[in-house]
Amino acid sequence: MQTDTIIIGAGPIGLELAVAFRDASCPYLQLDAQQLGHTISWFPRQAQFFSSPERIAICGVPLRTVDQSKATREEYLTYLAGVVQQFDLAIRVYERVEHIEPLHVDGSASQTQSPRFRVHTQRADGKHQYTCRNIVAAIGDMHHPRRLVLADRTDVPGSQLPHVHSYFDEPHPYLNCQLMIVGGRNSAVEAAIRCYRCGAKVSLSYRRKQIDPTVKYWLRPEIEWLIKTGEITFFPNTLPVNISTTHVTLAATSDEGTLAVDGAQQVIPADFVLPLIGYQMDPTLLAAAGVRLIGENRRPSYDTDTMETNVPGLYVAGTAAAGSQTQYRLFIENGHSHVVRIARAITGKDPIHVNPLAYRRLHETPLAQET
Ligand SMILES: Cc1cc2nc3c(=O)[nH]c(=O)nc-3n(C[C@H](O)[C@H](O)[C@H](O)COP(=O)(O)OP(=O)(O)OC[C@H]3O[C@@H](n4cnc5c(N)ncnc54)[C@H](O)[C@@H]3O)c2cc1C
């Protein structure tokens, strides 16, 4: 099958792009390895977005919440499904793009409309191929949880045991249990507060001296109070170096947050361990297609006016443009402007249905470009 543009990914930015192509009558195909909004679907149940609703609304469709506060995972997934229904978007879900094969096209006038890529996919009924002129990779940047590693980058022994959960789903399984949470940013802090309130005996190990100062302003005083009053036990300047079925061994870290040479160790009881230390992008798909990856974050190289990578016809959108973020600087709200940049480059038209922030942010350099 041949089409003009293939959008890989049906997260919020991929969906906003699909509507832009639809409005411009530009033939496209949208594929997602999972279900639409997959990244949001594994947020903890009832987790609230940190961004306010108007910033994460897409396609100009208002996002309303029952109490006018920030949207929950459930509200936002329902909202995304409504947008898909409203614009009648056809998404091929559960179809993973496994390989992007650039085709040889010379610059001659006869080849200006020729396909530039063959896209290889896998779905339940087998392998498929499509050819297209353009690809937009809106594949996100949270493909794998960060691993717990020792100084030599090998896995912490025991970190693959079944009671070690890198995704926090809900607090109930930890009721009346000794729970060790690893991390000191939003996800870890929010999980610690929720699990404590649910009745878990929570310990928090963080490699720094204090909870990350960027933790959201409504979480920080609460965690600090719970630590101060001894309701949650905080182990600052520590990292796990061994996990058994009943205990976690914590070792001291330096002020930089790395394991100290010959640092003191302490063994803490733990029925469950939740390492909530961030997520990483899998850049293999882009790298294999020839996209240059830059710096420690392995950020794709792209033109800030068009979001086109160094591979002609291959664009990046949304958080995929950032690579693996250590400090989160690229979110949904600054991804909307990617939609305008890409729509202009591919269709020659401005999107009609897009978050108004897209136009306000258009003249800013995408933040990821600075990292
Ligand atoms: C707990 C938590 C809270 C967060 N809160 C906020 C917040 O308040 N505000 C905010 O802006 N962001 C927040 N984020 C981050 C947010 O999830 C991302 O900003 C957002 O999902 C990015 O949208 P996107 O469309 O760029 O990519 P994603 O939503 O990540 O979508 C990428 C899609 O691509 C698909 N895909 C990946 N690889 C392939 C492949 N090879 N083939 C086919 N499909 C593929 C995936 O299945 C996925 O559906 C939070 C994240 C977490 C974990």
Short mmCIF file of C-alpha atoms and ligand atoms in Angstrom, two decimals:
data_model
loop_
_atom_site.label_atom_id
_atom_site.label_comp_id
_atom_site.label_asym_id
_atom_site.label_seq_id
_atom_site.Cartn_x
_atom_site.Cartn_y
_atom_site.Cartn_z
CA MET A 1 0.00 0.00 0.00
CA GLN A 2 1.22 3.50 -0.78
CA THR A 3 0.33 6.81 0.89
CA ASP A 4 1.76 10.30 1.14
CA THR A 5 2.60 10.43 4.87
CA ILE A 6 2.82 7.86 7.64
CA ILE A 7 2.39 9.07 11.21
CA ILE A 8 4.01 6.68 13.67
CA GLY A 9 2.35 7.02 17.08
CA ALA A 10 -1.15 7.96 18.23
CA GLY A 11 -0.33 9.91 21.39
CA PRO A 12 -1.75 13.43 21.78
CA ILE A 13 0.69 14.99 19.30
CA GLY A 14 0.29 12.19 16.73
CA LEU A 15 -3.50 12.65 16.91
CA GLU A 16 -3.23 16.42 16.49
CA LEU A 17 -1.06 15.83 13.42
CA ALA A 18 -3.57 13.38 11.97
CA VAL A 19 -6.31 16.02 12.16
CA ALA A 20 -4.00 18.56 10.46
CA PHE A 21 -3.40 16.14 7.55
CA ARG A 22 -7.08 15.28 7.36
CA ASP A 23 -8.03 18.99 7.24
CA ALA A 24 -5.47 19.56 4.47
CA SER A 25 -6.82 16.55 2.51
CA CYS A 26 -3.34 15.07 2.61
CA PRO A 27 -3.46 11.25 2.38
CA TYR A 28 -1.90 9.70 5.47
CA LEU A 29 -1.82 6.54 7.51
CA GLN A 30 -1.46 6.41 11.29
CA LEU A 31 0.03 3.42 13.08
CA ASP A 32 0.48 2.70 16.76
CA ALA A 33 2.27 -0.26 18.31
CA GLN A 34 -0.32 -0.27 21.09
CA GLN A 35 -3.64 1.48 21.68
CA LEU A 36 -4.07 5.25 21.16
CA GLY A 37 -2.71 7.24 24.10
CA HIS A 38 -0.61 4.25 25.15
CA THR A 39 1.90 6.30 27.18
CA ILE A 40 -0.92 7.85 29.21
CA SER A 41 -2.61 4.46 29.64
CA TRP A 42 0.18 3.25 31.94
CA PHE A 43 0.08 6.32 34.23
CA PRO A 44 -1.06 5.33 37.75
CA ARG A 45 -4.82 5.06 38.08
CA GLN A 46 -6.38 8.43 38.88
CA ALA A 47 -3.01 10.18 38.43
CA GLN A 48 -3.46 13.85 37.62
CA PHE A 49 -1.59 15.63 34.86
CA PHE A 50 0.78 18.32 36.07
CA SER A 51 -0.22 20.55 33.13
CA SER A 52 -3.49 22.44 33.23
CA PRO A 53 -6.26 21.22 30.89
CA GLU A 54 -6.01 24.04 28.33
CA ARG A 55 -2.32 23.24 27.74
CA ILE A 56 -2.84 19.57 26.95
CA ALA A 57 -6.07 19.99 24.95
CA ILE A 58 -5.58 19.06 21.29
CA CYS A 59 -7.17 19.98 17.95
CA GLY A 60 -8.96 22.99 19.50
CA VAL A 61 -11.35 20.68 21.37
CA PRO A 62 -11.92 21.93 24.94
CA LEU A 63 -10.80 19.58 27.69
CA ARG A 64 -13.26 19.87 30.58
CA THR A 65 -12.79 18.15 33.94
CA VAL A 66 -15.46 17.37 36.49
CA ASP A 67 -14.00 19.73 39.13
CA GLN A 68 -12.20 22.21 36.85
CA SER A 69 -8.83 21.02 38.10
CA LYS A 70 -6.11 19.11 36.26
CA ALA A 71 -7.21 16.13 34.18
CA THR A 72 -6.75 12.62 35.47
CA ARG A 73 -5.38 9.76 33.38
CA GLU A 74 -8.95 8.48 32.98
CA GLU A 75 -10.38 11.86 31.93
CA TYR A 76 -7.61 12.44 29.40
CA LEU A 77 -7.89 8.98 27.81
CA THR A 78 -11.64 9.48 27.51
CA TYR A 79 -11.00 12.89 25.98
CA LEU A 80 -8.51 11.50 23.40
CA ALA A 81 -11.02 8.81 22.41
CA GLY A 82 -13.64 11.55 21.95
CA VAL A 83 -11.30 13.54 19.68
CA VAL A 84 -10.70 10.42 17.56
CA GLN A 85 -14.47 9.93 17.31
CA GLN A 86 -15.19 13.58 16.52
CA PHE A 87 -12.69 13.71 13.65
CA ASP A 88 -13.37 10.13 12.56
CA LEU A 89 -9.68 9.22 12.61
CA ALA A 90 -8.72 5.77 11.30
CA ILE A 91 -5.81 4.50 13.38
CA ARG A 92 -4.16 1.15 12.82
CA VAL A 93 -3.63 0.15 16.44
CA TYR A 94 -1.48 -2.75 17.65
CA GLU A 95 0.71 -2.39 14.55
CA ARG A 96 4.36 -1.71 15.43
CA VAL A 97 6.73 -0.06 12.97
CA GLU A 98 9.79 -2.25 13.08
CA HIS A 99 11.95 -0.70 10.40
CA ILE A 100 12.05 2.39 8.18
CA GLU A 101 13.87 1.68 4.95
CA PRO A 102 14.93 4.80 3.02
CA LEU A 103 14.52 4.26 -0.74
CA HIS A 104 16.95 5.63 -3.27
CA VAL A 105 15.30 8.64 -4.94
CA ASP A 106 17.33 11.03 -7.06
CA GLY A 107 16.44 14.71 -7.18
CA SER A 108 15.16 14.61 -10.79
CA ALA A 109 11.83 16.25 -11.68
CA SER A 110 10.30 12.84 -12.52
CA GLN A 111 10.87 11.65 -8.96
CA THR A 112 9.48 14.56 -6.93
CA GLN A 113 6.41 12.50 -5.98
CA SER A 114 8.15 9.13 -5.69
CA PRO A 115 8.02 7.25 -2.39
CA ARG A 116 11.07 7.87 -0.23
CA PHE A 117 10.50 5.14 2.36
CA ARG A 118 9.35 1.57 2.76
CA VAL A 119 7.90 1.05 6.24
CA HIS A 120 7.97 -2.45 7.71
CA THR A 121 5.40 -3.27 10.38
CA GLN A 122 4.30 -6.16 12.54
CA ARG A 123 0.76 -6.85 13.72
CA ALA A 124 -1.11 -9.90 14.98
CA ASP A 125 -1.72 -11.27 11.46
CA GLY A 126 1.93 -10.94 10.40
CA LYS A 127 4.30 -8.53 8.71
CA HIS A 128 3.20 -5.66 6.43
CA GLN A 129 4.87 -3.06 4.23
CA TYR A 130 3.86 0.41 3.10
CA THR A 131 5.60 2.96 0.93
CA CYS A 132 5.32 6.69 1.51
CA ARG A 133 6.92 10.00 0.75
CA ASN A 134 7.03 11.37 4.31
CA ILE A 135 7.14 9.94 7.80
CA VAL A 136 6.41 11.71 11.06
CA ALA A 137 7.76 9.88 14.10
CA ALA A 138 5.54 10.93 17.02
CA ILE A 139 6.73 7.97 19.06
CA GLY A 140 7.21 9.65 22.44
CA ASP A 141 10.23 9.40 24.70
CA MET A 142 9.12 6.95 27.41
CA HIS A 143 9.65 3.51 25.92
CA HIS A 144 11.41 1.87 28.88
CA PRO A 145 11.77 2.59 32.59
CA ARG A 146 15.32 3.53 33.59
CA ARG A 147 17.17 0.55 35.04
CA LEU A 148 18.60 0.41 38.56
CA VAL A 149 22.32 0.03 37.90
CA LEU A 150 25.58 -0.23 39.82
CA ALA A 151 28.62 1.98 39.16
CA ASP A 152 29.75 -0.38 36.36
CA ARG A 153 26.30 -0.01 34.65
CA THR A 154 25.30 -3.62 35.37
CA ASP A 155 21.83 -4.24 36.80
CA VAL A 156 21.44 -4.09 40.57
CA PRO A 157 21.23 -7.76 41.65
CA GLY A 158 17.58 -8.63 42.33
CA SER A 159 16.18 -5.74 40.29
CA GLN A 160 14.41 -8.23 38.00
CA LEU A 161 12.60 -10.01 40.87
CA PRO A 162 8.79 -10.10 40.55
CA HIS A 163 8.19 -7.88 43.59
CA VAL A 164 10.18 -5.04 41.95
CA HIS A 165 7.73 -2.91 39.94
CA SER A 166 9.03 -0.21 37.60
CA TYR A 167 5.48 0.97 36.86
CA PHE A 168 3.26 2.21 39.67
CA ASP A 169 -0.33 1.28 38.89
CA GLU A 170 -2.22 1.91 42.14
CA PRO A 171 -1.54 1.86 45.92
CA HIS A 172 -3.88 -0.97 46.95
CA PRO A 173 -1.41 -3.89 46.43
CA TYR A 174 0.94 -2.32 49.00
CA LEU A 175 -1.56 -1.98 51.88
CA ASN A 176 0.08 -2.97 55.21
CA CYS A 177 3.30 -3.85 53.37
CA GLN A 178 6.85 -2.51 53.73
CA LEU A 179 7.33 -0.55 50.53
CA MET A 180 10.65 0.87 49.33
CA ILE A 181 10.24 3.58 46.69
CA VAL A 182 13.36 4.68 44.85
CA GLY A 183 13.47 8.21 43.41
CA GLY A 184 12.94 11.80 44.50
CA ARG A 185 11.01 13.43 41.68
CA ASN A 186 7.31 13.78 40.89
CA SER A 187 6.47 10.12 40.17
CA ALA A 188 8.28 8.77 43.23
CA VAL A 189 6.97 11.48 45.55
CA GLU A 190 3.38 11.15 44.35
CA ALA A 191 3.51 7.34 44.72
CA ALA A 192 5.01 7.68 48.23
CA ILE A 193 2.20 9.99 49.37
CA ARG A 194 -0.55 7.86 47.82
CA CYS A 195 0.81 4.57 49.17
CA TYR A 196 1.30 6.06 52.65
CA ARG A 197 -2.32 7.29 52.63
CA CYS A 198 -3.46 3.84 51.53
CA GLY A 199 -1.77 2.17 54.49
CA ALA A 200 1.65 1.09 53.24
CA LYS A 201 4.76 1.54 55.40
CA VAL A 202 6.71 3.68 52.99
CA SER A 203 10.47 4.22 52.77
CA LEU A 204 11.95 6.53 50.18
CA SER A 205 15.51 6.19 48.92
CA TYR A 206 16.92 9.04 46.84
CA ARG A 207 20.44 9.52 45.59
CA ARG A 208 20.40 13.23 46.47
CA LYS A 209 20.45 14.99 49.85
CA GLN A 210 16.91 16.31 49.52
CA ILE A 211 13.75 15.83 47.46
CA ASP A 212 14.19 17.34 44.00
CA PRO A 213 13.40 21.09 44.18
CA THR A 214 11.43 20.87 40.90
CA VAL A 215 8.82 18.57 42.47
CA LYS A 216 5.36 20.10 41.96
CA TYR A 217 4.44 22.79 44.44
CA TRP A 218 1.41 20.91 45.76
CA LEU A 219 3.42 17.71 46.43
CA ARG A 220 6.59 19.10 47.95
CA PRO A 221 5.29 20.51 51.27
CA GLU A 222 3.27 17.35 51.80
CA ILE A 223 6.17 14.94 51.32
CA GLU A 224 8.46 17.15 53.41
CA TRP A 225 5.90 17.16 56.24
CA LEU A 226 5.42 13.37 56.08
CA ILE A 227 9.19 12.88 56.21
CA LYS A 228 9.62 15.39 59.05
CA THR A 229 6.91 13.72 61.14
CA GLY A 230 8.38 10.26 60.47
CA GLU A 231 5.30 8.99 58.63
CA ILE A 232 7.51 8.24 55.62
CA THR A 233 11.12 7.17 56.24
CA PHE A 234 13.52 9.05 54.00
CA PHE A 235 16.95 7.65 53.12
CA PRO A 236 18.72 10.61 51.47
CA ASN A 237 22.01 10.13 49.61
CA THR A 238 21.41 6.43 49.04
CA LEU A 239 21.00 4.02 46.13
CA PRO A 240 19.97 0.34 46.17
CA VAL A 241 22.87 -2.03 45.46
CA ASN A 242 21.11 -5.32 46.17
CA ILE A 243 17.50 -6.49 46.36
CA SER A 244 16.40 -9.75 47.95
CA THR A 245 12.87 -11.07 48.35
CA THR A 246 12.65 -9.48 51.82
CA HIS A 247 15.21 -6.62 51.98
CA VAL A 248 16.92 -3.86 50.04
CA THR A 249 20.56 -2.96 50.63
CA LEU A 250 21.13 0.78 50.32
CA ALA A 251 24.60 2.23 49.83
CA ALA A 252 25.69 5.82 50.43
CA THR A 253 26.07 8.21 47.50
CA SER A 254 28.30 11.23 47.05
CA ASP A 255 26.84 14.75 46.86
CA GLU A 256 26.68 14.28 43.05
CA GLY A 257 24.29 11.38 43.60
CA THR A 258 26.67 8.64 42.44
CA LEU A 259 27.68 5.65 44.55
CA ALA A 260 30.41 6.63 47.03
CA VAL A 261 33.55 4.51 47.07
CA ASP A 262 33.36 2.27 50.17
CA GLY A 263 30.17 4.08 51.22
CA ALA A 264 28.21 2.84 54.25
CA GLN A 265 25.48 0.28 53.62
CA GLN A 266 22.21 -0.40 55.43
CA VAL A 267 19.74 -3.24 54.95
CA ILE A 268 16.07 -2.23 55.01
CA PRO A 269 13.07 -4.61 55.06
CA ALA A 270 10.95 -4.38 51.89
CA ASP A 271 8.06 -6.54 50.67
CA PHE A 272 7.92 -4.53 47.43
CA VAL A 273 10.32 -2.18 45.65
CA LEU A 274 9.18 0.57 43.28
CA PRO A 275 12.05 2.13 41.32
CA LEU A 276 10.40 5.29 39.91
CA ILE A 277 13.49 6.92 38.45
CA GLY A 278 12.30 8.00 35.02
CA TYR A 279 11.96 6.62 31.53
CA GLN A 280 14.09 6.33 28.41
CA MET A 281 13.48 6.67 24.73
CA ASP A 282 14.32 3.80 22.41
CA PRO A 283 15.97 5.58 19.46
CA THR A 284 16.73 2.37 17.49
CA LEU A 285 14.03 2.95 14.87
CA LEU A 286 15.28 6.45 14.06
CA ALA A 287 18.98 5.52 14.23
CA ALA A 288 18.49 2.58 11.84
CA ALA A 289 16.79 4.94 9.36
CA GLY A 290 19.88 7.18 9.39
CA VAL A 291 18.77 9.88 11.82
CA ARG A 292 21.73 11.47 13.60
CA LEU A 293 21.36 11.27 17.40
CA ILE A 294 22.96 14.00 19.46
CA GLY A 295 24.46 14.11 22.95
CA GLU A 296 23.76 12.16 26.09
CA ASN A 297 19.98 12.35 25.52
CA ARG A 298 20.42 10.84 22.01
CA ARG A 299 18.19 13.60 20.69
CA PRO A 300 17.31 13.36 16.97
CA SER A 301 18.89 16.05 14.86
CA TYR A 302 16.23 18.20 13.15
CA ASP A 303 15.57 21.54 11.49
CA THR A 304 13.74 23.75 14.01
CA ASP A 305 11.59 25.42 11.29
CA THR A 306 10.20 22.18 9.90
CA MET A 307 11.05 19.40 12.42
CA GLU A 308 12.57 17.48 9.48
CA THR A 309 15.51 15.33 10.55
CA ASN A 310 18.76 15.00 8.63
CA VAL A 311 16.98 12.24 6.63
CA PRO A 312 14.90 14.12 4.00
CA GLY A 313 11.19 13.38 4.45
CA LEU A 314 11.54 11.97 7.99
CA TYR A 315 10.17 14.31 10.68
CA VAL A 316 9.96 14.11 14.49
CA ALA A 317 7.10 15.48 16.58
CA GLY A 318 6.17 15.72 20.25
CA THR A 319 8.44 14.40 22.95
CA ALA A 320 10.22 12.12 20.45
CA ALA A 321 12.10 15.27 19.42
CA ALA A 322 13.81 15.41 22.81
CA GLY A 323 15.42 11.98 23.07
CA SER A 324 15.67 10.61 26.62
CA GLN A 325 14.94 13.60 28.84
CA THR A 326 16.65 13.87 32.20
CA GLN A 327 15.09 17.25 33.04
CA TYR A 328 11.67 17.32 31.36
CA ARG A 329 11.60 20.32 29.05
CA LEU A 330 9.52 19.07 26.14
CA PHE A 331 5.91 18.19 26.93
CA ILE A 332 2.55 18.17 25.21
CA GLU A 333 2.18 21.95 25.51
CA ASN A 334 5.30 22.75 23.50
CA GLY A 335 4.66 19.82 21.13
CA HIS A 336 1.62 21.60 19.59
CA SER A 337 3.91 23.96 17.67
CA HIS A 338 5.55 20.93 16.01
CA VAL A 339 2.17 20.21 14.42
CA VAL A 340 2.12 23.62 12.72
CA ARG A 341 5.75 23.37 11.59
CA ILE A 342 5.24 19.90 10.09
CA ALA A 343 1.86 20.65 8.51
CA ARG A 344 3.32 23.72 6.80
CA ALA A 345 6.34 21.74 5.57
CA ILE A 346 4.37 18.76 4.22
CA THR A 347 0.95 20.13 3.23
CA GLY A 348 1.85 23.80 2.71
CA LYS A 349 -1.12 24.73 4.92
CA ASP A 350 -1.65 25.86 8.49
CA PRO A 351 -3.66 23.44 10.62
CA ILE A 352 -7.21 24.59 11.34
CA HIS A 353 -7.77 22.43 14.43
CA VAL A 354 -4.83 22.82 16.76
CA ASN A 355 -4.24 24.01 20.33
CA PRO A 356 -3.93 27.84 20.16
CA LEU A 357 -0.65 27.53 22.10
CA ALA A 358 0.85 26.13 18.90
CA TYR A 359 0.82 29.53 17.24
CA ARG A 360 1.96 31.38 20.36
CA ARG A 361 4.95 29.08 20.72
CA LEU A 362 5.78 28.89 17.05
CA HIS A 363 8.62 31.36 17.12
CA GLU A 364 10.32 29.79 20.11
CA THR A 365 13.18 27.42 19.45
CA PRO A 366 11.92 23.98 20.46
CA LEU A 367 13.31 23.58 23.95
CA ALA A 368 14.80 20.18 23.24
CA GLN A 369 17.14 21.82 20.78
CA GLU A 370 19.00 23.43 23.68
CA THR A 371 19.80 20.20 25.49
C1 LIG B 1 3.10 10.09 35.45
C2 LIG B 1 3.31 10.99 34.27
C3 LIG B 1 2.76 12.27 34.28
C4 LIG B 1 2.92 13.12 33.17
N1 LIG B 1 2.36 14.36 33.20
C5 LIG B 1 2.49 15.17 32.13
C6 LIG B 1 1.91 16.48 32.13
O1 LIG B 1 1.33 16.92 33.11
N2 LIG B 1 2.03 17.24 31.00
C7 LIG B 1 2.69 16.78 29.88
O2 LIG B 1 2.73 17.49 28.89
N3 LIG B 1 3.27 15.56 29.87
C8 LIG B 1 3.17 14.76 30.96
N4 LIG B 1 3.75 13.53 30.94
C9 LIG B 1 4.48 13.12 29.75
C10 LIG B 1 3.44 12.79 28.66
O3 LIG B 1 3.08 11.45 28.80
C11 LIG B 1 4.03 13.12 27.32
O4 LIG B 1 4.34 14.52 27.33
C12 LIG B 1 3.05 12.84 26.17
O5 LIG B 1 2.50 11.53 26.25
C13 LIG B 1 3.81 13.03 24.88
O6 LIG B 1 2.92 12.91 23.80
P1 LIG B 1 3.44 12.41 22.38
O7 LIG B 1 2.24 12.38 21.50
O8 LIG B 1 4.63 13.18 21.96
O9 LIG B 1 3.98 10.91 22.62
P2 LIG B 1 3.30 9.62 23.43
O10 LIG B 1 2.09 10.07 24.12
O11 LIG B 1 4.41 9.06 24.18
O12 LIG B 1 2.86 8.72 22.22
C14 LIG B 1 3.75 7.94 21.48
C15 LIG B 1 2.98 6.80 20.82
O13 LIG B 1 3.86 6.18 19.86
C16 LIG B 1 3.65 4.78 19.89
N5 LIG B 1 4.86 4.13 19.37
C17 LIG B 1 6.12 4.17 19.89
N6 LIG B 1 6.96 3.46 19.12
C18 LIG B 1 6.22 2.96 18.07
C19 LIG B 1 6.53 2.14 16.95
N7 LIG B 1 7.77 1.67 16.72
N8 LIG B 1 5.53 1.81 16.09
C20 LIG B 1 4.27 2.29 16.29
N9 LIG B 1 3.93 3.07 17.35
C21 LIG B 1 4.89 3.40 18.24
C22 LIG B 1 3.38 4.47 21.37
O14 LIG B 1 2.67 3.25 21.51
C23 LIG B 1 2.57 5.70 21.80
O15 LIG B 1 1.17 5.48 21.72
C24 LIG B 1 3.66 12.68 32.05
C25 LIG B 1 4.22 11.40 32.04
C26 LIG B 1 4.07 10.57 33.13
C27 LIG B 1 4.69 9.20 33.11
#
